[in-house]
PDB file of C-alpha atoms in Angstrom:
ATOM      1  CA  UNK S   1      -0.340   3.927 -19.386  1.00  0.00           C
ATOM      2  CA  UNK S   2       0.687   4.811 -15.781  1.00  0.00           C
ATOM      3  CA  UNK S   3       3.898   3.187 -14.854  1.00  0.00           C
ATOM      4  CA  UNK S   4       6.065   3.140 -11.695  1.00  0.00           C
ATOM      5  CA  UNK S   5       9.283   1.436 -11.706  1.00  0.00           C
ATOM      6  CA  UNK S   6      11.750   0.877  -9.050  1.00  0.00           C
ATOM      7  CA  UNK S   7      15.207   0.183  -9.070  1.00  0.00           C
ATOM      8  CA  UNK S   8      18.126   0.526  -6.551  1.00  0.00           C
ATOM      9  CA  UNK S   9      17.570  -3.073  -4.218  1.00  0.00           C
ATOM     10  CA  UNK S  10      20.011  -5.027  -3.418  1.00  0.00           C
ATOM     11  CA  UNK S  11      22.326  -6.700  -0.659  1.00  0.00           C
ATOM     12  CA  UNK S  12      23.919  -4.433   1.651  1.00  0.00           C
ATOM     13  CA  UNK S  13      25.662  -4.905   5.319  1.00  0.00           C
ATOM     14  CA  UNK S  14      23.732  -3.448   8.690  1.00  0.00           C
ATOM     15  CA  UNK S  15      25.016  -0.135   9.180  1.00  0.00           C
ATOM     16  CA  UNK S  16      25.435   0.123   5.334  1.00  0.00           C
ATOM     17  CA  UNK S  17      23.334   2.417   3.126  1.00  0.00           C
ATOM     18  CA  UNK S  18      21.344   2.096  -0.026  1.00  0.00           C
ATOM     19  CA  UNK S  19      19.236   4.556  -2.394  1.00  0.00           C
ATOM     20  CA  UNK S  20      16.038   3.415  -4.173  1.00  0.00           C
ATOM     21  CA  UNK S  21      14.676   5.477  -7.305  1.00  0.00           C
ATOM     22  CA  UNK S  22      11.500   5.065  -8.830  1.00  0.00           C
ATOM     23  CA  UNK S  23      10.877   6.493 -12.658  1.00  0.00           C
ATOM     24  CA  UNK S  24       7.196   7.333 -13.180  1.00  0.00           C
ATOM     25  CA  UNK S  25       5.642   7.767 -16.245  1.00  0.00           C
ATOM     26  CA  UNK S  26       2.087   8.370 -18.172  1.00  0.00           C
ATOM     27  CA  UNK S  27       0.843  10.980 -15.624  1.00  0.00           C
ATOM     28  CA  UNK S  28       1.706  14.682 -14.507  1.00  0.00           C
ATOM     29  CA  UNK S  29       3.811  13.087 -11.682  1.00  0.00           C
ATOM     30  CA  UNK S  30       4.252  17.044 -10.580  1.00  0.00           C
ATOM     31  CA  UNK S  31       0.656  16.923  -9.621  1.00  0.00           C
ATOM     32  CA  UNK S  32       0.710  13.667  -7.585  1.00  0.00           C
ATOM     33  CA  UNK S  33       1.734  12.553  -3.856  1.00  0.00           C
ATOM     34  CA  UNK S  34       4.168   9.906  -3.752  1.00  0.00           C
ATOM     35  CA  UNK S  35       4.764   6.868  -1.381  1.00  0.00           C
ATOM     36  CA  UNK S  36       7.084   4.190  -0.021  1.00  0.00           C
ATOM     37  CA  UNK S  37       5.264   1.161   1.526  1.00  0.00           C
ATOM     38  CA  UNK S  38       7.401  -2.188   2.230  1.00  0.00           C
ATOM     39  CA  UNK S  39       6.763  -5.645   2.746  1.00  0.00           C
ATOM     40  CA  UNK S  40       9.420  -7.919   4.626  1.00  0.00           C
ATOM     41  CA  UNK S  41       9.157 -11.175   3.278  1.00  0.00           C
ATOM     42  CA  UNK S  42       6.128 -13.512   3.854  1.00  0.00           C
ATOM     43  CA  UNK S  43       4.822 -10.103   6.050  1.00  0.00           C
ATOM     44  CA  UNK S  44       2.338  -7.505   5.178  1.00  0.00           C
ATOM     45  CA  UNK S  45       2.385  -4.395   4.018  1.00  0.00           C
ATOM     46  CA  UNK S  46       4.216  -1.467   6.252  1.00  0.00           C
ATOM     47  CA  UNK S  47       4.165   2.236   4.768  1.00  0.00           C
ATOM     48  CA  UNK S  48       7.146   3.695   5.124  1.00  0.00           C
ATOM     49  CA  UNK S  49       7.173   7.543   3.716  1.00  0.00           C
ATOM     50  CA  UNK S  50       4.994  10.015   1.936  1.00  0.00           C
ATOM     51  CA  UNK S  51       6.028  13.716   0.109  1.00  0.00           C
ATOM     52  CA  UNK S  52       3.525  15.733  -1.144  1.00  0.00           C
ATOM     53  CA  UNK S  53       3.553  17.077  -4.723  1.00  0.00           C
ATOM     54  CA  UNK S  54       5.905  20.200  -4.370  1.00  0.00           C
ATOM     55  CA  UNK S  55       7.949  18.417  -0.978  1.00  0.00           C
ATOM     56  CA  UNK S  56       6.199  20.563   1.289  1.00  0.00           C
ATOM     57  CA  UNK S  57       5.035  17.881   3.382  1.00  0.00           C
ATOM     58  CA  UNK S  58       6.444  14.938   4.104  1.00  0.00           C
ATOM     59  CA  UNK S  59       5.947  11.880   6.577  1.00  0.00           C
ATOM     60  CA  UNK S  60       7.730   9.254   7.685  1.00  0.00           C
ATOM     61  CA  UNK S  61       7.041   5.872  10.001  1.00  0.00           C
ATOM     62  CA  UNK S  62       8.849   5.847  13.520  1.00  0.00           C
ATOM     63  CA  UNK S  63      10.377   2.686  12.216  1.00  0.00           C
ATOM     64  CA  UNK S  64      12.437   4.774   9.443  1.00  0.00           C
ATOM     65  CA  UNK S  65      12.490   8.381  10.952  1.00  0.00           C
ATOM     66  CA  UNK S  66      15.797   9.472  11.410  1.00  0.00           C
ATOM     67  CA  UNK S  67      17.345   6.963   8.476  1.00  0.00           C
ATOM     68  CA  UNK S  68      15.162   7.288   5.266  1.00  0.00           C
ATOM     69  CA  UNK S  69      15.052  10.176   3.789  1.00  0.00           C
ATOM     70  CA  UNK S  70      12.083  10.892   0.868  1.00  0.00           C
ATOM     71  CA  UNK S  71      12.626  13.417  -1.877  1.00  0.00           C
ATOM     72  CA  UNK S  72      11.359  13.835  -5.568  1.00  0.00           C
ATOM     73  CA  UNK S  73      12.398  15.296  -8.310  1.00  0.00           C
ATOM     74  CA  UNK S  74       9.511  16.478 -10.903  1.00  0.00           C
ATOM     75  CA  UNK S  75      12.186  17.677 -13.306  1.00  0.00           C
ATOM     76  CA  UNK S  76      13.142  13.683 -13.403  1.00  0.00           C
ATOM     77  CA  UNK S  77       9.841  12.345 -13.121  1.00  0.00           C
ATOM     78  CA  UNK S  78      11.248  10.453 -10.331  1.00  0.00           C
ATOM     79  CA  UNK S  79      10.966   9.359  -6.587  1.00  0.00           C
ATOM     80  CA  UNK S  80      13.362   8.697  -3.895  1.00  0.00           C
ATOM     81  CA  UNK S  81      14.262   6.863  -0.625  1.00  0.00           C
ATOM     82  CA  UNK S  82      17.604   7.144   0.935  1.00  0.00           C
ATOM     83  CA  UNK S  83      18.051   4.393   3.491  1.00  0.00           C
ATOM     84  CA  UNK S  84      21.159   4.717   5.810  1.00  0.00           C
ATOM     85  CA  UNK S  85      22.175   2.791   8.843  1.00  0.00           C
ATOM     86  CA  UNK S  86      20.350   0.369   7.302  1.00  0.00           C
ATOM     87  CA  UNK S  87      19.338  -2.741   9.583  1.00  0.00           C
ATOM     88  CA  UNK S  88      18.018  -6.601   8.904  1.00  0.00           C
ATOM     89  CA  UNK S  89      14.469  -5.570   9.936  1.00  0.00           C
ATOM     90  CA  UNK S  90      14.431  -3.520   6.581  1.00  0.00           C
ATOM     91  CA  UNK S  91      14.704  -6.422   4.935  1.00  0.00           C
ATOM     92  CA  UNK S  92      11.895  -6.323   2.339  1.00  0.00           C
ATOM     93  CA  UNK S  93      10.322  -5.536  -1.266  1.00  0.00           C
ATOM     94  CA  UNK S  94       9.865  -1.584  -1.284  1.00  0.00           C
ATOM     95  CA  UNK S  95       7.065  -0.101  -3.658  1.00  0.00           C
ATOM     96  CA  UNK S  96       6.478   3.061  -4.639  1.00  0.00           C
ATOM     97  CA  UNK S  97       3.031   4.073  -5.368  1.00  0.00           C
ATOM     98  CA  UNK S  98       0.958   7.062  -6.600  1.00  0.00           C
ATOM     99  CA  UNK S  99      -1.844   9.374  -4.494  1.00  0.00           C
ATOM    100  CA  UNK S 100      -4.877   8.193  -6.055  1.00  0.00           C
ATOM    101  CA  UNK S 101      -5.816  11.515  -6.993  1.00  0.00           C
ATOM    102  CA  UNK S 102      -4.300  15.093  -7.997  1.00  0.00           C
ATOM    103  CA  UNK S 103      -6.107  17.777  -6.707  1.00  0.00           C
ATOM    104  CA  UNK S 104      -6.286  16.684  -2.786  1.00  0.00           C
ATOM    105  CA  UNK S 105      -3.952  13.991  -1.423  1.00  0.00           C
ATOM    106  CA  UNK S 106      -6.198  10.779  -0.413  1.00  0.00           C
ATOM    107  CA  UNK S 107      -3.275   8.603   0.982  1.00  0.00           C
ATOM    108  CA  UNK S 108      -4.761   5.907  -0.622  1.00  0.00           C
ATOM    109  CA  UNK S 109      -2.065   4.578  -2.985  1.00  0.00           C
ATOM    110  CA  UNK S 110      -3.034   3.716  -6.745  1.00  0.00           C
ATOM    111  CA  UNK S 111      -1.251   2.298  -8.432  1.00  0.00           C
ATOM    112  CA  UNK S 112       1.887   0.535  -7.094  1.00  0.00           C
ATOM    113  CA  UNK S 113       5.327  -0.251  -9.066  1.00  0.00           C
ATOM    114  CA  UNK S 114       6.602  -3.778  -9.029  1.00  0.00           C
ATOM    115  CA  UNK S 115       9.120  -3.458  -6.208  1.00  0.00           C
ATOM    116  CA  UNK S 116      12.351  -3.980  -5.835  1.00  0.00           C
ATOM    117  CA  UNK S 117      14.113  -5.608  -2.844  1.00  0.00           C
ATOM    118  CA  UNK S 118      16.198  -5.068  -0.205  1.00  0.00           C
ATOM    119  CA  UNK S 119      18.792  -7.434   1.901  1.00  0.00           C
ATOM    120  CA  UNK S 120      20.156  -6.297   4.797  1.00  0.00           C
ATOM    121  CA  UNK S 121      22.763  -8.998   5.908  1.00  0.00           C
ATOM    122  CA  UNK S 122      26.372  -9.582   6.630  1.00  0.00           C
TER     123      UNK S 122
ATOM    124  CA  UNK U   1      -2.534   5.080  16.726  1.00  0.00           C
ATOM    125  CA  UNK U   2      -4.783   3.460  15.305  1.00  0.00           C
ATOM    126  CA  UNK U   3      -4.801  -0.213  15.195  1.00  0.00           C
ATOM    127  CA  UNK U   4      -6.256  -2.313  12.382  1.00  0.00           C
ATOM    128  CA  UNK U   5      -7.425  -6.006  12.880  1.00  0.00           C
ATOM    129  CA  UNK U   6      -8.511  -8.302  10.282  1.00  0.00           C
ATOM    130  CA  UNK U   7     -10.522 -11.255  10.322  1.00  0.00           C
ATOM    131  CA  UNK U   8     -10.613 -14.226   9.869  1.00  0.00           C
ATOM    132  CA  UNK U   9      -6.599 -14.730   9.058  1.00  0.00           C
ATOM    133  CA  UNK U  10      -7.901 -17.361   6.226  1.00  0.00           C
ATOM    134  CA  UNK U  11     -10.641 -17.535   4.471  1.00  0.00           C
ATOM    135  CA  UNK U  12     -10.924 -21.286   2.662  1.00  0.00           C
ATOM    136  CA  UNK U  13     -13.985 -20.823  -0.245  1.00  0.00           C
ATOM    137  CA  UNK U  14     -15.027 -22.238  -3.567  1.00  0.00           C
ATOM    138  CA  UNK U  15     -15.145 -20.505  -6.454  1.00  0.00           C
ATOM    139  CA  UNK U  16     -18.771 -19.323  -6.999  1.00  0.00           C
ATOM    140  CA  UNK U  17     -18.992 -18.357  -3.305  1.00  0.00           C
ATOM    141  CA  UNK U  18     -19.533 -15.230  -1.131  1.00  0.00           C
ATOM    142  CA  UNK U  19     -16.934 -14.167   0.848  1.00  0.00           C
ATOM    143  CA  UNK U  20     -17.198 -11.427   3.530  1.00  0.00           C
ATOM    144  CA  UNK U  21     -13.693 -10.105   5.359  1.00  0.00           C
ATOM    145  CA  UNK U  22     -13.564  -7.813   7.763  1.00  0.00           C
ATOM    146  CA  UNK U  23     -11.478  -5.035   9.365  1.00  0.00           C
ATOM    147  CA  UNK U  24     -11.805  -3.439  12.677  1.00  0.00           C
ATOM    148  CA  UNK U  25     -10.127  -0.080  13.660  1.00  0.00           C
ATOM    149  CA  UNK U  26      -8.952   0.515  17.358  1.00  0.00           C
ATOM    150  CA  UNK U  27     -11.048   3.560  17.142  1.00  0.00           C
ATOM    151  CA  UNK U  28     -13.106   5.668  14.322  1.00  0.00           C
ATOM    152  CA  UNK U  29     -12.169   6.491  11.368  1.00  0.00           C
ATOM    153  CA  UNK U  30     -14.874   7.624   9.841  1.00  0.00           C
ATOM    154  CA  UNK U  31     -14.986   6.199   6.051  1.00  0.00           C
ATOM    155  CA  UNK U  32     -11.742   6.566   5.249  1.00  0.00           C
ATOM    156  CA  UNK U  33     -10.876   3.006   4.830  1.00  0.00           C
ATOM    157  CA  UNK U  34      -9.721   1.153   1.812  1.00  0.00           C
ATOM    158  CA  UNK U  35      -9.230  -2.208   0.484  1.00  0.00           C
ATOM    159  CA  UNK U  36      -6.335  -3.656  -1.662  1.00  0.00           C
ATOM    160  CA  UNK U  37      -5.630  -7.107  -2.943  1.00  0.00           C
ATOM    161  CA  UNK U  38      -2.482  -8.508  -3.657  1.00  0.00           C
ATOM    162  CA  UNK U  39      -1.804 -11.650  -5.622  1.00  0.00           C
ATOM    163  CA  UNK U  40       1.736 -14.179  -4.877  1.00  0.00           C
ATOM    164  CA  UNK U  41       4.749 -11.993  -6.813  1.00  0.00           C
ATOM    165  CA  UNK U  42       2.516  -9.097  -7.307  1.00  0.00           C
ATOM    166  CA  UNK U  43       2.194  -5.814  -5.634  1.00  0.00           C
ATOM    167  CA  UNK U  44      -1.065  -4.743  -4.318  1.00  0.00           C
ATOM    168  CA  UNK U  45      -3.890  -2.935  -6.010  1.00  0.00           C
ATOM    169  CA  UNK U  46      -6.591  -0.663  -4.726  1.00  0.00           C
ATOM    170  CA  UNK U  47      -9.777  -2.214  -5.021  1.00  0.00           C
ATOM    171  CA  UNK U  48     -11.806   0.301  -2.416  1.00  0.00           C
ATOM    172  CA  UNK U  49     -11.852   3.212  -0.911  1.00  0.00           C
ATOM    173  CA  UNK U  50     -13.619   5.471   1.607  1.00  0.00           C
ATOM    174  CA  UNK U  51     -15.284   2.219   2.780  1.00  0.00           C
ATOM    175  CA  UNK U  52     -17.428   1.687  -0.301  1.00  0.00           C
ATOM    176  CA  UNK U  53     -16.301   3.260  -3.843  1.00  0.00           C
ATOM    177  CA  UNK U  54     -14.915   0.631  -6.459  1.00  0.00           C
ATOM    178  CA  UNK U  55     -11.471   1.725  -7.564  1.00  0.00           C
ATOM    179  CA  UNK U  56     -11.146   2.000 -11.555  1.00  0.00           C
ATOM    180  CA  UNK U  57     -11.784  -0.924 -13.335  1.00  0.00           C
ATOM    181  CA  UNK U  58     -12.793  -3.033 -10.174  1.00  0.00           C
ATOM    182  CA  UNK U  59     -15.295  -5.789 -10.921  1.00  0.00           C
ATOM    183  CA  UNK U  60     -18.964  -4.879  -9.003  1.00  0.00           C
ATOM    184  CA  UNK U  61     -18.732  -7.770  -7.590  1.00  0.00           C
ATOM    185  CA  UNK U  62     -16.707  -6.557  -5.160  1.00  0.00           C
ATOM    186  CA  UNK U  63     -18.446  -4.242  -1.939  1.00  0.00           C
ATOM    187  CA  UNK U  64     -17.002  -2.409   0.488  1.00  0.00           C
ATOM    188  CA  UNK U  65     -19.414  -1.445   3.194  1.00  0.00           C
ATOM    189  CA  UNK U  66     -19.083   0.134   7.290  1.00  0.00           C
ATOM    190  CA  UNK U  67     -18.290   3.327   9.236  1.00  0.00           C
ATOM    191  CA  UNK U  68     -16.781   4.383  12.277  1.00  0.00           C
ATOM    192  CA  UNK U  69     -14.779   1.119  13.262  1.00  0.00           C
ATOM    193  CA  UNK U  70     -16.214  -1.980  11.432  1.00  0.00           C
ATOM    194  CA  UNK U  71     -15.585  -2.519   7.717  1.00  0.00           C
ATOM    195  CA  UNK U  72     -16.895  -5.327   5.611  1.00  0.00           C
ATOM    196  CA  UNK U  73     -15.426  -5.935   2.284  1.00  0.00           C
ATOM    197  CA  UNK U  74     -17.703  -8.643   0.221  1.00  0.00           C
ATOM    198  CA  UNK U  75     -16.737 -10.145  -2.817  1.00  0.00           C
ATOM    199  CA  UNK U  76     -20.393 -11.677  -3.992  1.00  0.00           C
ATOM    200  CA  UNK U  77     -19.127 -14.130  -5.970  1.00  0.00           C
ATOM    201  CA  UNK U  78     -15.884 -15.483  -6.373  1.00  0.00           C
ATOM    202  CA  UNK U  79     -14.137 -15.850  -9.847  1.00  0.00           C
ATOM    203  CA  UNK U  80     -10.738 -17.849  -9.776  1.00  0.00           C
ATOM    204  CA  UNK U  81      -8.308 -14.591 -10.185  1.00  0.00           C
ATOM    205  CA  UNK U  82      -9.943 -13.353  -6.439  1.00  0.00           C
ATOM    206  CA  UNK U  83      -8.233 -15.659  -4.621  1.00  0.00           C
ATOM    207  CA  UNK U  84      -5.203 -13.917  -2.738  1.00  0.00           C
ATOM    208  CA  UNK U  85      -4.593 -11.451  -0.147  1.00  0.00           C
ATOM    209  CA  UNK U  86      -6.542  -9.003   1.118  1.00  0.00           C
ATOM    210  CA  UNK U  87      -5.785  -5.892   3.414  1.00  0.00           C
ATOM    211  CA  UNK U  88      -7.932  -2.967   4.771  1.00  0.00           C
ATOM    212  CA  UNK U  89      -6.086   0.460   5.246  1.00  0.00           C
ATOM    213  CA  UNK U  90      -6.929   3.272   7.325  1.00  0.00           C
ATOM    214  CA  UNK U  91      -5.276   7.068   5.979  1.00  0.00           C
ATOM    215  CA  UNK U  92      -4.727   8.946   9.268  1.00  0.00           C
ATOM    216  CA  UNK U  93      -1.573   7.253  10.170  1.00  0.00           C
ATOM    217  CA  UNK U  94      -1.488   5.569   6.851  1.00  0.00           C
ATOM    218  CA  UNK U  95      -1.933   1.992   8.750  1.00  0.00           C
ATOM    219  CA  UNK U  96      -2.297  -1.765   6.996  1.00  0.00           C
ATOM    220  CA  UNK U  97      -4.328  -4.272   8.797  1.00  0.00           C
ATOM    221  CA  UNK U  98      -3.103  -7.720   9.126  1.00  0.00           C
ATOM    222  CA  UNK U  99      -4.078  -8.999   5.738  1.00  0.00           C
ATOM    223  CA  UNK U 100      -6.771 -12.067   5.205  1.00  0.00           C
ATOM    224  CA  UNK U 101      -5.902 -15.019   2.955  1.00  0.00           C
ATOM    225  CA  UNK U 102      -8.560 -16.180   0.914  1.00  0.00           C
ATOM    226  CA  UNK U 103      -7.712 -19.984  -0.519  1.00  0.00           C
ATOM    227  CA  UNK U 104      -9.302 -22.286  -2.623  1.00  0.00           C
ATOM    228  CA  UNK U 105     -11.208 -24.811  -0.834  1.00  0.00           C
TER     229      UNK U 105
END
């Protein structure tokens, strides 16, 4: 079964900084593009970051570009965000979620983790 | 960019009904479009994409259909599980519309 967790939420102060994980399992996650998309609460969905299989490519929104940094490690099985100077407006449940396919990147994301969230507050 | 726009906001149906969203893009993009659905606590789930191929394990009675800048996603009739939130997706600049609520009548 195809599984994406995420862990690594939780309260932090503006300015503050904060590093979310996501384990994947029941796939060749070496083969697959990975994704961040958040959703503040009550909002919709915003995508956040992409990184292709090997890290060659990667993509971020204007809203995170210059704070968030994506990486993976296939070694791990596992996906990253580092978030630094970290403000209220990224607020919100962050999800990681799989390319639907391996052997060209679709950007359609299938399937998602659970989320975990993030409080930016003082 | 492109823009996405979804209509109507809310969608108030019975089950048993037809219900037809739609998403608009602020210019082409072709069929690359998808659909996801996302139920309260739960994170979304890929229903359609390029305009009009089910996802795995979709029901058929949900349709995705359009080209170019107007999208229709149909659900033909609705079963009590369908009702939730629903947003289109464009993959150029990786975009989410709006989202449209459907509720129970």
């Amino acid at each position: 079964e195809v599984q994406l967790v995420e862990s690594g939420g939780g309260l932090v102060k503006p300015g503050g900084s904060l590093r979310l994980s996501c384990a994947a399992s029941g796939f060749t996650f070496s083969s697959y593009s990975m994704n961040w998309v958040r959703q503040a609460p009550g909002k919709g969905l915003e995508w956040v970051s992409s990184i292709s299989s090997s890290s060659s490519y990667i993509y971020y929104a204007d809203s995170v570009k210059g704070r968030f940094t994506i990486s993976r490690d296939n070694a791990k099985n596992s996906l990253y965000l580092q978030m630094n100077s970290l403000r209220a407006e990224d607020t919100a449940v962050y999800y990681c979620a799989r390319d639907r396919m391996t052997t060209v990147t679709t950007n359609w994301f299938d399937p998602w983790g659970q989320g975990t969230l993030v409080t930016v507050s003082s | 960019e492109i823009v996405l726009t979804q209509s109507p906001a809310t969608l108030s149906l019975s089950p048993g009904e037809r219900a037809t969203l739609s998403c608009r893009a602020s210019q082409s993009v072709s069929s690359y479009l998808a659909w996801y659905q996302q139920k309260p606590g739960q994170a979304p789930r890929l229903l359609i994409y390029d305009a009009s191929n089910r996802a795995t394990g979709i029901p058929a009675r949900f349709s995705g259909s359009g080209s170019g800048t107007d999208f229709t996603l149909t659900i033909s009739s609705l079963e009590p599980e369908d009702f939730a939130v629903y947003y289109c997706q464009q993959r150029s600049n990786f975009t989410f519309g709006p989202g449209t609520k459907v509720d129970i009548k």
